PDB file of C-alpha atoms and ligand atoms in Angstrom:
ATOM      1  CA  UNK A  34       0.254  -3.950  19.829  1.00  0.00           C
ATOM      2  CA  UNK A  35       2.923  -3.096  17.244  1.00  0.00           C
ATOM      3  CA  UNK A  36       0.318  -3.367  14.471  1.00  0.00           C
ATOM      4  CA  UNK A  37      -1.894  -0.911  16.333  1.00  0.00           C
ATOM      5  CA  UNK A  38       0.938   1.608  16.623  1.00  0.00           C
ATOM      6  CA  UNK A  39       1.900   1.105  12.980  1.00  0.00           C
ATOM      7  CA  UNK A  40      -1.710   1.691  11.859  1.00  0.00           C
ATOM      8  CA  UNK A  41      -1.881   4.903  13.891  1.00  0.00           C
ATOM      9  CA  UNK A  42       1.381   6.128  12.345  1.00  0.00           C
ATOM     10  CA  UNK A  43       0.065   5.350   8.846  1.00  0.00           C
ATOM     11  CA  UNK A  44      -3.124   7.311   9.571  1.00  0.00           C
ATOM     12  CA  UNK A  45      -1.132  10.301  10.784  1.00  0.00           C
ATOM     13  CA  UNK A  46       1.112  10.150   7.720  1.00  0.00           C
ATOM     14  CA  UNK A  47      -1.919   9.874   5.402  1.00  0.00           C
ATOM     15  CA  UNK A  48      -3.518  12.883   7.051  1.00  0.00           C
ATOM     16  CA  UNK A  49      -0.457  15.054   6.425  1.00  0.00           C
ATOM     17  CA  UNK A  50       1.009  13.665   3.226  1.00  0.00           C
ATOM     18  CA  UNK A  51      -2.085  12.369   1.466  1.00  0.00           C
ATOM     19  CA  UNK A  52      -2.442   9.095  -0.373  1.00  0.00           C
ATOM     20  CA  UNK A  53      -0.035   7.873  -2.947  1.00  0.00           C
ATOM     21  CA  UNK A  54      -1.091   4.584  -4.463  1.00  0.00           C
ATOM     22  CA  UNK A  55       1.479   1.822  -4.214  1.00  0.00           C
ATOM     23  CA  UNK A  56       0.211   0.103  -7.362  1.00  0.00           C
ATOM     24  CA  UNK A  57       1.540   2.958  -9.496  1.00  0.00           C
ATOM     25  CA  UNK A  58       5.106   1.850  -8.775  1.00  0.00           C
ATOM     26  CA  UNK A  59       4.571  -1.864  -8.123  1.00  0.00           C
ATOM     27  CA  UNK A  60       6.134  -4.517 -10.341  1.00  0.00           C
ATOM     28  CA  UNK A  61       2.922  -6.596 -10.134  1.00  0.00           C
ATOM     29  CA  UNK A  62       0.718  -3.893 -11.616  1.00  0.00           C
ATOM     30  CA  UNK A  63       0.242  -5.451 -15.047  1.00  0.00           C
ATOM     31  CA  UNK A  64      -2.194  -7.897 -16.609  1.00  0.00           C
ATOM     32  CA  UNK A  65      -3.277 -10.599 -14.187  1.00  0.00           C
ATOM     33  CA  UNK A  66      -0.075 -10.521 -12.146  1.00  0.00           C
ATOM     34  CA  UNK A  67      -2.012  -9.133  -9.189  1.00  0.00           C
ATOM     35  CA  UNK A  68      -5.584 -10.049  -8.293  1.00  0.00           C
ATOM     36  CA  UNK A  69      -5.774  -8.179  -5.001  1.00  0.00           C
ATOM     37  CA  UNK A  70      -9.071  -6.319  -4.649  1.00  0.00           C
ATOM     38  CA  UNK A  71      -7.313  -3.142  -3.509  1.00  0.00           C
ATOM     39  CA  UNK A  72      -5.565  -2.814  -6.869  1.00  0.00           C
ATOM     40  CA  UNK A  73      -5.073  -0.237  -8.358  1.00  0.00           C
ATOM     41  CA  UNK A  74      -5.530   1.982  -5.331  1.00  0.00           C
ATOM     42  CA  UNK A  75      -3.593   0.156  -2.619  1.00  0.00           C
ATOM     43  CA  UNK A  76      -2.067   2.414  -0.022  1.00  0.00           C
ATOM     44  CA  UNK A  77      -0.751  -0.522   1.992  1.00  0.00           C
ATOM     45  CA  UNK A  78       0.045  -3.945   0.599  1.00  0.00           C
ATOM     46  CA  UNK A  79       2.110  -6.856   1.914  1.00  0.00           C
ATOM     47  CA  UNK A  80       2.939  -7.953  -1.657  1.00  0.00           C
ATOM     48  CA  UNK A  81       4.212  -4.582  -2.859  1.00  0.00           C
ATOM     49  CA  UNK A  82       7.508  -4.738  -4.698  1.00  0.00           C
ATOM     50  CA  UNK A  83       9.039  -1.633  -6.255  1.00  0.00           C
ATOM     51  CA  UNK A  84       9.517  -1.760 -10.028  1.00  0.00           C
TER      52      UNK A  84
HETATM   53  S1  SF4 B 149       0.717  -6.333  -5.206  1.00  0.00           S
HETATM   54 FE1  SF4 B 149      -0.307  -4.719  -3.995  1.00  0.00          FE
HETATM   55  S2  SF4 B 149       0.737  -2.823  -4.572  1.00  0.00           S
HETATM   56 FE2  SF4 B 149       1.216  -4.372  -6.128  1.00  0.00          FE
HETATM   57  S3  SF4 B 149      -0.318  -4.085  -7.751  1.00  0.00           S
HETATM   58 FE3  SF4 B 149      -1.104  -5.628  -6.332  1.00  0.00          FE
HETATM   59  S4  SF4 B 149      -2.368  -4.489  -4.852  1.00  0.00           S
HETATM   60 FE4  SF4 B 149      -1.051  -3.030  -5.907  1.00  0.00          FE
END
């Protein structure tokens, strides 16, 4: 249930603020450090860590 509410809030935020890709400021965005398929355009990521 909490995930559902969180997803709805993210959709509302995206609609108003637009997308900002997490990878642009993620410390794993280099070389082969990250192999997630959503890279480099992740807008949500459980592995995100700010540089
Ligand atoms: S860990 Fe997530 S946010 Fe970071 S580079 Fe990989 S896909 Fe992007």
